[in-house]
Coordinates of C-alpha atoms in Angstrom, one line a residue:
Chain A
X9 CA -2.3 71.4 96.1
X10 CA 0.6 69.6 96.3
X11 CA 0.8 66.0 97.2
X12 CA 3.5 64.5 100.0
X13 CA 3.5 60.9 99.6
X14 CA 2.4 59.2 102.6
X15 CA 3.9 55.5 103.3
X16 CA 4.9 55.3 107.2
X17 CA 8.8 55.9 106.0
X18 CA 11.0 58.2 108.1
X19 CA 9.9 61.9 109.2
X20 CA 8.1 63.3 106.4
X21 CA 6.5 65.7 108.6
X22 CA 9.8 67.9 108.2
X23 CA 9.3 68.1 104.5
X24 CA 5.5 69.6 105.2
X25 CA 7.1 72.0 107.7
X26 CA 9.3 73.2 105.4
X27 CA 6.2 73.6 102.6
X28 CA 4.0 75.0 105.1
X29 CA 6.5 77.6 106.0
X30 CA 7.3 78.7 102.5
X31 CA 3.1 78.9 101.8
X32 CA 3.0 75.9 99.4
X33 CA -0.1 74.4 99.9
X34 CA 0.4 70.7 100.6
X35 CA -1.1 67.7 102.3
X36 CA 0.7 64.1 103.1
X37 CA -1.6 61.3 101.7
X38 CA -1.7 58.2 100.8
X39 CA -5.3 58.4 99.2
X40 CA -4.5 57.8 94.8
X41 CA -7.0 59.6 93.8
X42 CA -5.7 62.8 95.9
X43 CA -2.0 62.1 94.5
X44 CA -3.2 61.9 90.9
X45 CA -5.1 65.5 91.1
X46 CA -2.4 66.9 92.7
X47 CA -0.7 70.0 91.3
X48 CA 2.8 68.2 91.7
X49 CA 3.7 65.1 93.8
X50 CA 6.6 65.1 96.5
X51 CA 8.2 61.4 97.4
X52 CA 9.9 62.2 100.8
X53 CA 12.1 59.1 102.4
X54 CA 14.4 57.7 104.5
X55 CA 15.5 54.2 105.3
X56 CA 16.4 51.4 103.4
X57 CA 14.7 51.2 99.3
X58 CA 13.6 47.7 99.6
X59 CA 11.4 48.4 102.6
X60 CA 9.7 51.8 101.0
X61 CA 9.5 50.0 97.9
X62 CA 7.3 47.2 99.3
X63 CA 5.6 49.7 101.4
X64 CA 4.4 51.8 98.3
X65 CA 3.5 48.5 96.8
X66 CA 1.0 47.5 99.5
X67 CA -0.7 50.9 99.4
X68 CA -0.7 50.1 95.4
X69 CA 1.3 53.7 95.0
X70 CA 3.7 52.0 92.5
X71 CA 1.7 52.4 90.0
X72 CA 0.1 55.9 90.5
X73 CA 3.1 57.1 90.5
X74 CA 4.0 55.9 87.1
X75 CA 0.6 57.1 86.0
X76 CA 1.8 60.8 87.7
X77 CA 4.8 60.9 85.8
X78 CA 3.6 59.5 82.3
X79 CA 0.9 62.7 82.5
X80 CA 3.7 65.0 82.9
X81 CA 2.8 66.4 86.8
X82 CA 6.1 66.8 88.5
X83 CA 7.2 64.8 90.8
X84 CA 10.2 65.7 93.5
X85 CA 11.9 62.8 95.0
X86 CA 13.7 63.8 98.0
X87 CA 16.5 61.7 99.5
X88 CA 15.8 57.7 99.2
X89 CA 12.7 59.2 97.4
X90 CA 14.8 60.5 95.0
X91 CA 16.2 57.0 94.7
X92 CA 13.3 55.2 94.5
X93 CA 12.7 57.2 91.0
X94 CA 15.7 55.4 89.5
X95 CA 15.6 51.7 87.6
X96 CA 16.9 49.7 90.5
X97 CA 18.9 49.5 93.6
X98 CA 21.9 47.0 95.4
X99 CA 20.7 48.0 98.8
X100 CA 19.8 44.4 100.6
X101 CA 19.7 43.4 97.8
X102 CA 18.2 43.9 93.8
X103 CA 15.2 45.9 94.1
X104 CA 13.4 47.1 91.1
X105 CA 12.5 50.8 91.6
X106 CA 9.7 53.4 89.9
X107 CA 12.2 53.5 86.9
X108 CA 11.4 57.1 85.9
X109 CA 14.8 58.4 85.7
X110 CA 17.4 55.5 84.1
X111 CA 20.2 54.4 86.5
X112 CA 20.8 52.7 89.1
X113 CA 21.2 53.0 93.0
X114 CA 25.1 51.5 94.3
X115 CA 26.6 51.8 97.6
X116 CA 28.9 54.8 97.7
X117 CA 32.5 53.3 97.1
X118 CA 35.1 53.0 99.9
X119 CA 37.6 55.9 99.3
X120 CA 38.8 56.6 102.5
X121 CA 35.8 58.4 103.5
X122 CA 33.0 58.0 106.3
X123 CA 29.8 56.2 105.2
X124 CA 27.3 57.6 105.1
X125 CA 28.3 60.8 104.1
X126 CA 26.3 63.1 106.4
X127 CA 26.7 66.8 106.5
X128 CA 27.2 69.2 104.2
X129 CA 28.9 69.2 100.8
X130 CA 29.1 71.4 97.8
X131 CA 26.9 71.6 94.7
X132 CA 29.0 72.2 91.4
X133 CA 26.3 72.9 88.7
X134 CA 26.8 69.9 85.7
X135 CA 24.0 71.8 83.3
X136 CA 21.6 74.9 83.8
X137 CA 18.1 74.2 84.8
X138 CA 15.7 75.5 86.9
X139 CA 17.4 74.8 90.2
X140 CA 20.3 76.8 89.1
X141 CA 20.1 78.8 92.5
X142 CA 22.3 75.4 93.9
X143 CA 25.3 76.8 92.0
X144 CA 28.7 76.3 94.5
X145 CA 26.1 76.4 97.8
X146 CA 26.3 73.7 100.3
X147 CA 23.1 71.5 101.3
X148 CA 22.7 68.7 103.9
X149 CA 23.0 64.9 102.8
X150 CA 22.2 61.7 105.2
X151 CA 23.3 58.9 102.4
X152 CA 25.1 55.7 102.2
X153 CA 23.7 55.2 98.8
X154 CA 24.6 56.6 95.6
X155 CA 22.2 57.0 92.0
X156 CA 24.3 56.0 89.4
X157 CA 23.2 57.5 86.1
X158 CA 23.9 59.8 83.0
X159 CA 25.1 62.5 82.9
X160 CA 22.3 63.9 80.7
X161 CA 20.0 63.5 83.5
X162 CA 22.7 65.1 86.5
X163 CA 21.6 68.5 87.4
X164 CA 24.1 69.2 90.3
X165 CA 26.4 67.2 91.4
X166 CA 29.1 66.7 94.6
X167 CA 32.0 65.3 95.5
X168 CA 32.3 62.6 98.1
X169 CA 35.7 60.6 96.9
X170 CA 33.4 60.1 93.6
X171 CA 31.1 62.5 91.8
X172 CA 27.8 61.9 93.6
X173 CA 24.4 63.3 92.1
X174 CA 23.0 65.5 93.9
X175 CA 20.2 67.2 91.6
X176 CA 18.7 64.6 88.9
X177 CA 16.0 65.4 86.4
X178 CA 14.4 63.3 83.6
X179 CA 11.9 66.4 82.4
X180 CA 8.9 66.6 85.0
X181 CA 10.8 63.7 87.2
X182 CA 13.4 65.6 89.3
X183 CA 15.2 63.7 92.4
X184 CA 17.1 65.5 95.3
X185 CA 19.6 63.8 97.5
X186 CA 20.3 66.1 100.0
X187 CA 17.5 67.1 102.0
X188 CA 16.4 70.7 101.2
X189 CA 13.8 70.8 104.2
X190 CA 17.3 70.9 106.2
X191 CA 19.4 72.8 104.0
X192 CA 18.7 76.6 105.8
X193 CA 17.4 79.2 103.4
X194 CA 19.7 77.3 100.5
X195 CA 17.3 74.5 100.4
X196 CA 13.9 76.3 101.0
X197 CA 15.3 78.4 97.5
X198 CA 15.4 75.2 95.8
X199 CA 11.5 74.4 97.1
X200 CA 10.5 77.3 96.0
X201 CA 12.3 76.7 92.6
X202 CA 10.3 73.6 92.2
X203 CA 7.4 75.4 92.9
X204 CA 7.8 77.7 90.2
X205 CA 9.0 74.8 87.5
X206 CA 5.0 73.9 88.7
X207 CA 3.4 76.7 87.7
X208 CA 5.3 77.5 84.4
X209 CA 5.3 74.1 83.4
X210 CA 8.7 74.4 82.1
X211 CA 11.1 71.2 82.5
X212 CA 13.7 72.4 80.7
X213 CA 17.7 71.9 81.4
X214 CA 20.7 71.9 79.1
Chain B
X27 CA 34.1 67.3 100.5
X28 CA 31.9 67.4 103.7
X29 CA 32.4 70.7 105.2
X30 CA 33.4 70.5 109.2
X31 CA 30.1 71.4 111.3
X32 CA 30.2 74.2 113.5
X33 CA 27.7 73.6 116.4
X34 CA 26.1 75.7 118.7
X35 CA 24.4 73.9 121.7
X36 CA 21.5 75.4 123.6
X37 CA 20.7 73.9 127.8
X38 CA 17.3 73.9 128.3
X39 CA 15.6 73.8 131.0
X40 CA 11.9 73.7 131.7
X41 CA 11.3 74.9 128.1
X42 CA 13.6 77.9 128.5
X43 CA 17.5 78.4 127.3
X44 CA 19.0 78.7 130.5
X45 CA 22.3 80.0 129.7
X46 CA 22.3 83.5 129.6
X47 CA 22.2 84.1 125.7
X48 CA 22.7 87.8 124.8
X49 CA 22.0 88.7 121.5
X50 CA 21.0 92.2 121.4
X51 CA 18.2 91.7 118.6
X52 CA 16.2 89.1 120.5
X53 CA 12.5 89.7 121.4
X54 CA 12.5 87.1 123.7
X55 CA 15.7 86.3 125.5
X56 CA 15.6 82.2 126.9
X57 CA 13.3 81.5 123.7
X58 CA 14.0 78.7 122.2
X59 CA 13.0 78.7 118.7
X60 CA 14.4 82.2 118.4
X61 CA 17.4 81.5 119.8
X62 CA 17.6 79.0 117.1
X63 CA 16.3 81.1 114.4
X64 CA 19.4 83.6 114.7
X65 CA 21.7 80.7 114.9
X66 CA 20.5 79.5 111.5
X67 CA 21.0 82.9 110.5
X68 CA 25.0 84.0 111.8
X69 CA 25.7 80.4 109.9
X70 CA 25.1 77.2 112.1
X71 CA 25.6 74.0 110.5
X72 CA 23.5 72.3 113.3
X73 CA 22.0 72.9 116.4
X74 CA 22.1 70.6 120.2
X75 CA 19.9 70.9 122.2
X76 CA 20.2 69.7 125.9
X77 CA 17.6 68.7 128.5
X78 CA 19.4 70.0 131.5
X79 CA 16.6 69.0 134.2
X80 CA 15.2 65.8 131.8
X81 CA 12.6 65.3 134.4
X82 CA 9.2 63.3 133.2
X83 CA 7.5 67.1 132.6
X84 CA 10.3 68.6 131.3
X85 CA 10.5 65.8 128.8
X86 CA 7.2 66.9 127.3
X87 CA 8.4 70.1 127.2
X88 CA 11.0 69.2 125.5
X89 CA 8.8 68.1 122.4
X90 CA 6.9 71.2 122.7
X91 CA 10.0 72.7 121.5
X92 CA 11.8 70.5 119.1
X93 CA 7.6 70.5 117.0
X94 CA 8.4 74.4 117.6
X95 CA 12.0 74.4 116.5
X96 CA 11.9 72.5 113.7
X97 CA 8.3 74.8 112.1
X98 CA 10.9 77.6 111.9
X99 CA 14.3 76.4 111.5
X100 CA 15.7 74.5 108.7
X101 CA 18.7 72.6 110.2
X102 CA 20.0 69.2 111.8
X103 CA 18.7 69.1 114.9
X104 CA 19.9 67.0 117.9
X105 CA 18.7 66.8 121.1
X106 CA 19.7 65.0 124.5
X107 CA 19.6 65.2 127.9
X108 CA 17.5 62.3 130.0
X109 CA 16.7 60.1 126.7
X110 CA 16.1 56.7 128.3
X111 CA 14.1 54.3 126.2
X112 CA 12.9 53.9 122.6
X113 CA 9.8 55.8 123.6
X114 CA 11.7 58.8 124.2
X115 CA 13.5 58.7 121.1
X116 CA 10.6 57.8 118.9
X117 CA 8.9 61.1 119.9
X118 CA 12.0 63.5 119.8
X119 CA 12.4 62.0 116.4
X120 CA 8.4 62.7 115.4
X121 CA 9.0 66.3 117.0
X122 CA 11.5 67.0 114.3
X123 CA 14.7 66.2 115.7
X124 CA 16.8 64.6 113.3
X125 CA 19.0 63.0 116.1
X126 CA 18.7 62.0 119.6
X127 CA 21.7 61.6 121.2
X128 CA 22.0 58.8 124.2
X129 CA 24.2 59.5 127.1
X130 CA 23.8 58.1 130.4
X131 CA 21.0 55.2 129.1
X132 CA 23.3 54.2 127.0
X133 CA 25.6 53.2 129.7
X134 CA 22.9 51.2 131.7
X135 CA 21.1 49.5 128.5
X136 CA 23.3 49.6 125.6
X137 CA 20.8 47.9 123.4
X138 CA 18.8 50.9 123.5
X139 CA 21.8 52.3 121.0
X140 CA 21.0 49.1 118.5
X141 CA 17.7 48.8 118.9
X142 CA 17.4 52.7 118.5
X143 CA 19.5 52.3 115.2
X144 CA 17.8 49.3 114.2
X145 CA 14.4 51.4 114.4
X146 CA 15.8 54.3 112.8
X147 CA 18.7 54.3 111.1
X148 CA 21.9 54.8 112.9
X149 CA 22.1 58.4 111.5
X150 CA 19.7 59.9 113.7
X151 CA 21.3 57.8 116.9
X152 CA 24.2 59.8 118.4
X153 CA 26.0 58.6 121.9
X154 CA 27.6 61.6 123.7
X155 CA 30.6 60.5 125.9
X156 CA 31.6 62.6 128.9
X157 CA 35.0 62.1 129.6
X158 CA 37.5 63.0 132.1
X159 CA 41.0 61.9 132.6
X160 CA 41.5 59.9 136.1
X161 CA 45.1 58.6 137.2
X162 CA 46.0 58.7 133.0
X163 CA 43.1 57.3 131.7
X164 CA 40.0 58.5 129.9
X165 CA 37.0 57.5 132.0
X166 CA 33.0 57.9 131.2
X167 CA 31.2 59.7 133.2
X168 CA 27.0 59.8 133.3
X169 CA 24.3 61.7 135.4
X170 CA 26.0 65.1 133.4
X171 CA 29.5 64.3 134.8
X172 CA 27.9 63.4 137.7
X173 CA 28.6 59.8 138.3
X174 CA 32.5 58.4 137.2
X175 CA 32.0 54.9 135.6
X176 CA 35.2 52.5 135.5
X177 CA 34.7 53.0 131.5
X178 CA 37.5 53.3 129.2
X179 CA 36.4 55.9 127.2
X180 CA 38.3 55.1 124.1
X181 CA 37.2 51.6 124.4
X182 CA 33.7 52.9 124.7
X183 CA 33.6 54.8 122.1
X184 CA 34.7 51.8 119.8
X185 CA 31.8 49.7 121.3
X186 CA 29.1 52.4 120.9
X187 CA 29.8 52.3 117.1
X188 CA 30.1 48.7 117.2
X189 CA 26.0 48.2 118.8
X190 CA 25.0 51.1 116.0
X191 CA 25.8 54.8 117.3
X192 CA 26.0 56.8 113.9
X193 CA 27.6 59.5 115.4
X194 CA 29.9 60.4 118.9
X195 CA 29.4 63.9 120.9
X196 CA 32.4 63.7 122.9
X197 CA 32.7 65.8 125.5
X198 CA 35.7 66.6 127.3
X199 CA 34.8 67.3 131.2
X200 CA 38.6 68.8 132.1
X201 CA 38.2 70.9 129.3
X202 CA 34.9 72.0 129.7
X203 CA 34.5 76.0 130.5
X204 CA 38.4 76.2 130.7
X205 CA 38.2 78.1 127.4
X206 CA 41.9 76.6 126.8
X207 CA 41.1 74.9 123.5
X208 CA 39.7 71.3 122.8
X209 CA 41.1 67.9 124.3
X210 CA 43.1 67.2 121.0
X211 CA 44.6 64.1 122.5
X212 CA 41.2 62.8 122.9
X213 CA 40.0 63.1 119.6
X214 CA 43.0 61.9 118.2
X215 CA 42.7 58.7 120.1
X216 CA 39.0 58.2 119.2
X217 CA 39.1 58.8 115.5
X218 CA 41.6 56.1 115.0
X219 CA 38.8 53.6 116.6
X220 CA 35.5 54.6 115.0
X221 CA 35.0 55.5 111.2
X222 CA 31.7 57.6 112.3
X223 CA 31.4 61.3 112.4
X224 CA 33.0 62.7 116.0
X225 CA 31.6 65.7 118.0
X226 CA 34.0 67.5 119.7
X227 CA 33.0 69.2 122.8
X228 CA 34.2 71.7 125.4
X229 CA 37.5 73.7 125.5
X230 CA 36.7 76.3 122.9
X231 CA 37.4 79.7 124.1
X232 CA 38.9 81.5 120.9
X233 CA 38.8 81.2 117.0
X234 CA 42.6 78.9 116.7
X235 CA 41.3 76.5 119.3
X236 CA 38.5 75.5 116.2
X237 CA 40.9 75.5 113.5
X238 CA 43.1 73.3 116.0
X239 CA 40.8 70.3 116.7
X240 CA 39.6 69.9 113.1
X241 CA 43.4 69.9 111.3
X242 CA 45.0 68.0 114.4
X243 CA 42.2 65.8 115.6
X244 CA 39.8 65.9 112.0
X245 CA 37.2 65.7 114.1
X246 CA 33.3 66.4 112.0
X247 CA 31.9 69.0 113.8
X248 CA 33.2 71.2 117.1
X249 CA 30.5 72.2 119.8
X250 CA 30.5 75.8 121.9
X251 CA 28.1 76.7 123.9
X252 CA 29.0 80.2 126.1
X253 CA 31.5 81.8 123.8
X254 CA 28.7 82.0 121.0
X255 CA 25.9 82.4 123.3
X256 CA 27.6 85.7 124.9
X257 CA 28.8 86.7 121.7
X258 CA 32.9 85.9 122.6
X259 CA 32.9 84.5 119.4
X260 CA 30.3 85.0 116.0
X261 CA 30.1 81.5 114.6
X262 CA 30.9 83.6 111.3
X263 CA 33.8 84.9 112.5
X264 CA 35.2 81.1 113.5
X265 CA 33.8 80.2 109.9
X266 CA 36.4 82.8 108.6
X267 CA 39.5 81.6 110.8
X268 CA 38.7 77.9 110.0
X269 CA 38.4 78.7 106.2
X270 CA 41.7 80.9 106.3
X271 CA 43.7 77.7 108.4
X272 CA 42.8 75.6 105.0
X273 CA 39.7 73.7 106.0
X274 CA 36.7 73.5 104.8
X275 CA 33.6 75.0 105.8
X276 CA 30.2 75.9 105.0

């Protein structure tokens, strides 16, 4: 059973429509001991980090979610979830984050371009791993909001004036900007990847 | 770099697609979420859908459709037609819709656009402009073209993104169902006011008339609505003259 993190933050019920339509059994919760049984965790998201971090924090999800990722159950952060995973972030304001991937969270930098970038943008593969199936296909970002963070831990990335992550992983910790639940059959491959890096257990990338 | 949106948009009325759409394959011609599905597949970048009737049933139905829609099809999703308070876009937004575009209400209570984006992000809160040119000027129009406001459009459009609009559908009314290509002028004048993604609506009739607005206008996405619903023009096929004119596309 996978695990969609519930904490009143944007429409998460996409995500689970996606999930449901692709046959992964799922349920959004809030409920710790539910999200630390589960088979993997998804942290969906939109809005603003310093509001869904302070809304994880009064459901006391902070720190279950540490605990998730420190016993090695994967975790997919998807949008400003997949921010949320990194050290810290500008947005209104220094916010301390999960800090399960290193980096940090900047407003994308004025090059001409409309913020937030919304639409959809290119993946260029920066090493293999098991969300290879991304390689040169376009998926669907909503972002004003960049992670800033090594390259050892960039997956995919795209460009948007700058070289935006758009795939990060830090072993079982893996992060999504775009939104696959919206990315046509491009994204639901890259749900069902996750999937399989479930079952095999194999976090690998190089 | 984004590619430019190419965007199919669906009338609905009373929970059915009233425009005649004629793709030979469908089991259920007027279904929504079919229609929708075979858009996602010939290559849509997003879908509109319009409340034609927007009566206080039809609203409902409305829902019905975007929670159906969205169980199927994994795309952007905007809808519009008779949105009127926060209410309305609250549960469009539940549904599944990623956007909910304002039009007429935004005109009569333009808080609703900041207090909508306020709520929810100005990404999911587009204003759609109907415009029509009147003694050299570019006037808004509400009620579906219905009802002429004394409106600068251009000026509009400015303000709209000022309150918190996070995207303009701009439709052109002298255009719209000429077929004769997009209001270029138009577009032109509004992207040098606003730094949000523009819509542009009505005119399309063949593959150039795409190619057109996006290199002479840059405009984010271009809306059709009869040339792809009667198969005039495969959204691949526009894909393919776009790409080949040097922009970039999905």
């Amino acid at each position: 059973m996978f695990s969609i993190v519930d904490y009143d933050t944007g429409n998460t019920r996409n995500l689970k429509k996606a999930l449901d339509y692709l046959n992964i059994e799922n349920e959004l919760t809030s409920d710790k001991s539910k999200i630390l049984k589960a088979e993997a965790v998804i942290l969906p998201g939109v809005g603003a980090f310093k509001a869904a971090m302070s809304k994880l924090e009064e459901r006391n999800l902070v720190e279950v979610l540490k605990q998730v990722a420190k016993k090695k159950t994967p975790i997919l952060g998807i949008c400003l979830g997949m921010q949320l995973l990194f050290d810290s972030s500008q947005e209104y304001g220094f916010t301390n984050g999960l800090g399960l991937i290193a980096g940090k969270v900047e407003q994308i930098p004025d090059k001409g371009l409309k913020i937030p970038q919304m639409g959809w943008n290119q993946n260029k593969i920066i090493q293999n791993s098991s969300f290879d199936s991304v390689k040169d296909q376009y998926t669907y970002f909503v972002h004003s909001y960049y992670a800033n963070c090594d390259i050892k831990n960039t997956i995919a990335a795209v460009d948007y004036g700058i070289k935006i992550p758009s795939i990060v992983q830090n072993e079982n910790v893996v992060g999504m900007q775009f939104h696959p639940e919206k990315s046509g059959s491009v994204g639901l491959k890259l749900l069902k990847n996750f999937q399989e890096m479930v079952k095999t257990n194999d976090f690998s990338s190089n | 770099m984004l590619a430019k949106r190419i965007i199919p948009c669906l009338d609905v009325d009373n929970g059915r697609v009233k425009k005649g759409v004629n793709f030979v394959n469908l089991m259920d011609v007027g279904d929504p979420t079919e229609i929708a599905a075979e858009y996602q597949k010939q290559g849509a970048d997003e879908l509109v859908f319009l409340d034609i009737t927007a009566t206080n049933e039809h609203r409902k139905t409305m829902v019905d459709i975007v929670e159906s829609v969205s169980s199927q099809v994994f795309m952007p999703l905007t809808i519009g037609g008779g949105v009127q308070d926060i209410s309305d876009i609250q549960r469009l937004l539940k549904a599944g819709a990623d956007k909910v575009a304002i039009n007429s209400a935004a005109v009569s209570d333009p808080q609703l656009i900041t207090e909508g984006a306020e709520k929810f992000g100005n990404q999911c809160i587009v204003v759609a402009i109907d415009v029509k040119k009147t003694n050299g000027k570019y006037l808004v129009h509400t009620h579906g073209g219905k009802k002429a406001t004394d409106l600068d459009a251009i000026k509009w459009a400015k303000k709209v993104v000022e309150l918190g609009a996070g995207e303009l559908l701009i439709t052109s009314m002298d255009k719209d169902g000429t077929k004769d290509g997009f209001d270029i002028e138009l577009y032109q004048a509004i992207n040098q006011v606003v730094n949000v993604p523009i819509i542009a609506s009505g005119g399309a009739g063949k593959v150039e008339d795409f190619s057109e607005v996006f290199k002479k206008a840059d405009v984010d996405g271009a809306l059709a609505a009869s040339v792809f619903h009667f198969g005039e023009l495969s959204i691949n096929n526009v894909k393919k003259a776009v790409k080949k004119a040097g922009v970039t596309v999905r």
